[in-house]
mmCIF file of C-alpha atoms in Angstrom:
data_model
loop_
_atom_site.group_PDB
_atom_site.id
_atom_site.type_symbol
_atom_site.label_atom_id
_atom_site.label_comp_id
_atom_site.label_asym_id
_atom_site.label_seq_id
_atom_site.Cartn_x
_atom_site.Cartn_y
_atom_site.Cartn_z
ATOM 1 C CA UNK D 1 0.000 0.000 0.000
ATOM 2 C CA UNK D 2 1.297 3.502 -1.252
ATOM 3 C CA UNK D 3 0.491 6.535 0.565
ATOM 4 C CA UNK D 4 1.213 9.729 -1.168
ATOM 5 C CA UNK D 5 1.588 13.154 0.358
ATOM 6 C CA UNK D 6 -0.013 16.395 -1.481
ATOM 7 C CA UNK D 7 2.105 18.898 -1.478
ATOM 8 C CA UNK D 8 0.884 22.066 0.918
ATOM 9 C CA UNK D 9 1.196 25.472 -0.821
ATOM 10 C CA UNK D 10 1.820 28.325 1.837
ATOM 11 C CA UNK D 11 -0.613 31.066 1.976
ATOM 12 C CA UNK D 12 0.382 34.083 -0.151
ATOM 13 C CA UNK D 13 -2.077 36.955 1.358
ATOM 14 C CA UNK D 14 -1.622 37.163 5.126
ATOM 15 C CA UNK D 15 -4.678 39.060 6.923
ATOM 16 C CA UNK D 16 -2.933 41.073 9.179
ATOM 17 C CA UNK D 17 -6.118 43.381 10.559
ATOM 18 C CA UNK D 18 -6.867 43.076 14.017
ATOM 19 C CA UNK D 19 -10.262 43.966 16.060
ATOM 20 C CA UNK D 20 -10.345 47.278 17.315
ATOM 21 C CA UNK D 21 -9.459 47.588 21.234
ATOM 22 C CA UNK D 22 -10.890 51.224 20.989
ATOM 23 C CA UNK D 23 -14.158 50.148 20.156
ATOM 24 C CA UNK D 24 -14.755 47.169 21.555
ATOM 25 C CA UNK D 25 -14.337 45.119 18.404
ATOM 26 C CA UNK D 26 -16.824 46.740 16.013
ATOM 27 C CA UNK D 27 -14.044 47.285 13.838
ATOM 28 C CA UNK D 28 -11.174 46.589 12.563
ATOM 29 C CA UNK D 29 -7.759 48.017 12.605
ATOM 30 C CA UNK D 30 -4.136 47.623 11.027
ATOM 31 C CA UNK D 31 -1.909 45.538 13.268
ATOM 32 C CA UNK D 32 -0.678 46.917 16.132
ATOM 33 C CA UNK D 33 2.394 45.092 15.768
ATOM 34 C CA UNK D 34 3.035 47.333 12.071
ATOM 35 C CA UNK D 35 2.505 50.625 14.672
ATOM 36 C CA UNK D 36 6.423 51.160 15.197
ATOM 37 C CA UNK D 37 7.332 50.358 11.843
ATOM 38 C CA UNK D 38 4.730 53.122 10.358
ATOM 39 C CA UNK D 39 6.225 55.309 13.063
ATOM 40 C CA UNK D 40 9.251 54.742 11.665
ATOM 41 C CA UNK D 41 8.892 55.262 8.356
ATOM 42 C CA UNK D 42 7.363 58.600 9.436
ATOM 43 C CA UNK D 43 9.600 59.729 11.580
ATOM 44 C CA UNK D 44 12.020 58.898 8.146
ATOM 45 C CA UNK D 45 9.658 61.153 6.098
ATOM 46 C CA UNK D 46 9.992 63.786 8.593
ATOM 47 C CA UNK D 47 13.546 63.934 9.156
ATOM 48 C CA UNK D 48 14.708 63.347 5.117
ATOM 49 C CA UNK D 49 11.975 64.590 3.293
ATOM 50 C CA UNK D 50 10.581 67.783 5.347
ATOM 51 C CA UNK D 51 13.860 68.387 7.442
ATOM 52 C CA UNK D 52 12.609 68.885 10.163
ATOM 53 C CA UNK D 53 15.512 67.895 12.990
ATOM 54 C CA UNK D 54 13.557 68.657 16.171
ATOM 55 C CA UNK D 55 10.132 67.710 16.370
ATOM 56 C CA UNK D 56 8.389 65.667 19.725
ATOM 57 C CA UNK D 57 5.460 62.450 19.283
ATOM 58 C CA UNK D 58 2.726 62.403 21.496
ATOM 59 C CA UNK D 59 1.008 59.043 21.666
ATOM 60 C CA UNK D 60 -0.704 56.597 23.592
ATOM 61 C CA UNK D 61 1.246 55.993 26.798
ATOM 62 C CA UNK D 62 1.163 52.090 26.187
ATOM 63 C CA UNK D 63 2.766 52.532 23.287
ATOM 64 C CA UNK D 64 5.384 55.953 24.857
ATOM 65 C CA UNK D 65 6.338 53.298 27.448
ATOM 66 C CA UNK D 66 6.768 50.452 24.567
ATOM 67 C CA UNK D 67 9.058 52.897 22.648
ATOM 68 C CA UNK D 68 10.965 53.992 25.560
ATOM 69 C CA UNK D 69 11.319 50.924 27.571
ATOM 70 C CA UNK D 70 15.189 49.190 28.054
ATOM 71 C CA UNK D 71 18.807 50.432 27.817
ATOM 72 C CA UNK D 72 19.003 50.151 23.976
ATOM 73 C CA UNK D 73 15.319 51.043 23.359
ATOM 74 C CA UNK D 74 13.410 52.133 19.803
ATOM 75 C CA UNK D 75 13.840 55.920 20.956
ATOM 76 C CA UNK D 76 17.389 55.470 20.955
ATOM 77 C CA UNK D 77 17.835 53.522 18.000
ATOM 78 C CA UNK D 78 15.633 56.075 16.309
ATOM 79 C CA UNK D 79 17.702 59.197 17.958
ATOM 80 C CA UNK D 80 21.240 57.449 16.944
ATOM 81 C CA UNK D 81 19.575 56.745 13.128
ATOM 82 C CA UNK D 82 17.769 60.431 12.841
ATOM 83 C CA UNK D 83 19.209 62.413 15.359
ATOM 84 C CA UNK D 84 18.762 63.416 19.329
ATOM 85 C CA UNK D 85 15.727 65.745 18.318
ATOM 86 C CA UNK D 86 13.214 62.959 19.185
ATOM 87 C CA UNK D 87 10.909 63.647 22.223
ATOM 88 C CA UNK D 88 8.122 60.413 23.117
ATOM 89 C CA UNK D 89 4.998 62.300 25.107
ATOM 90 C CA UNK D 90 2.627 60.489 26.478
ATOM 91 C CA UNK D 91 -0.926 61.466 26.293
ATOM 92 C CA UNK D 92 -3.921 60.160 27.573
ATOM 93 C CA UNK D 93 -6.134 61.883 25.756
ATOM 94 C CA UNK D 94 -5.095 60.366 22.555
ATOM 95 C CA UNK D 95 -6.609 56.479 21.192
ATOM 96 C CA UNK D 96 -4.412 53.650 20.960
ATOM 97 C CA UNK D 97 -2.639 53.878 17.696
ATOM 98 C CA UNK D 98 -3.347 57.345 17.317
ATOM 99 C CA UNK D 99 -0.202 59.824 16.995
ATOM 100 C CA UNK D 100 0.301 63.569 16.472
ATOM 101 C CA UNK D 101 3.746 64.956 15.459
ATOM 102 C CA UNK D 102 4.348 68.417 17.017
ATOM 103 C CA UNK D 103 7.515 71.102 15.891
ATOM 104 C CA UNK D 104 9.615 72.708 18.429
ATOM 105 C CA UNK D 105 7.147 75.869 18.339
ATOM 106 C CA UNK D 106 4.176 73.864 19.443
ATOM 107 C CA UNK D 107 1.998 73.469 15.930
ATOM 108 C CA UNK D 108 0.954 70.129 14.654
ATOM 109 C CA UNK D 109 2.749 68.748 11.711
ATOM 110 C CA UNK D 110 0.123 66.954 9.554
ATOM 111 C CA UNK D 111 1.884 63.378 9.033
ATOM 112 C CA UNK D 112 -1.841 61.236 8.496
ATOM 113 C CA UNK D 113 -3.206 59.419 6.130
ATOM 114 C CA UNK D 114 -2.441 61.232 2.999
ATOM 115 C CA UNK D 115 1.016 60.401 3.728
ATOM 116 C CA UNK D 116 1.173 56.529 3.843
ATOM 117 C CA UNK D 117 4.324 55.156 3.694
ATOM 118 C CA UNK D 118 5.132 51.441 3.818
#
């Protein structure tokens, strides 16, 4: 008796949406585990494209104290790639993958949607 094997194909489209923790799960949202690399890339728009050098991120403070936690943390690997002109804020009044880029003078820099980068 022969058994055969059929061969398994991985999956090419990975769903990588998650439930929304904001609303309870009524929707969905990217996931949260992208959140630092989208920072990233903006903070990378910010500092190359606009140059600006000194700018600070308020955000969620799950997420400030993700950033900003250990010795060699993702603030200093960002501040040793794009310079020391990074400041993580914490706010509470902000959602939890929502971010808001400030200058040094106070006003928001508009780094949303329009401005995907991947």
């Amino acid at each position: 008796m022969q058994i055969t094997r059929q061969r398994v194909r991985p999956a090419m489209d990975v769903n990588t949406t998650e439930t929304c923790p904001t609303c309870f799960g009524k929707g969905t949202i990217t996931s949260s585990i992208l959140f630092t690399d989208t920072l990233e890339s903006k903070i990378d728009y910010l500092v190359n494209k606009l140059k600006v050098k000194k700018f600070s991120l308020h955000i969620h403070p799950y997420i400030a104290a993700y950033i900003n936690q250990g010795l060699v943390s993702l603030k200093r690997k960002w501040q040793m790639k794009y310079g020391l002109g990074i400041k993580i804020i914490p706010n509470q009044k902000l959602a939890f993958l929502q971010y808001v880029f400030y200058d040094t003078d106070g006003e928001e820099i508009d780094m949303k949607e329009e401005i995907e980068i991947k």
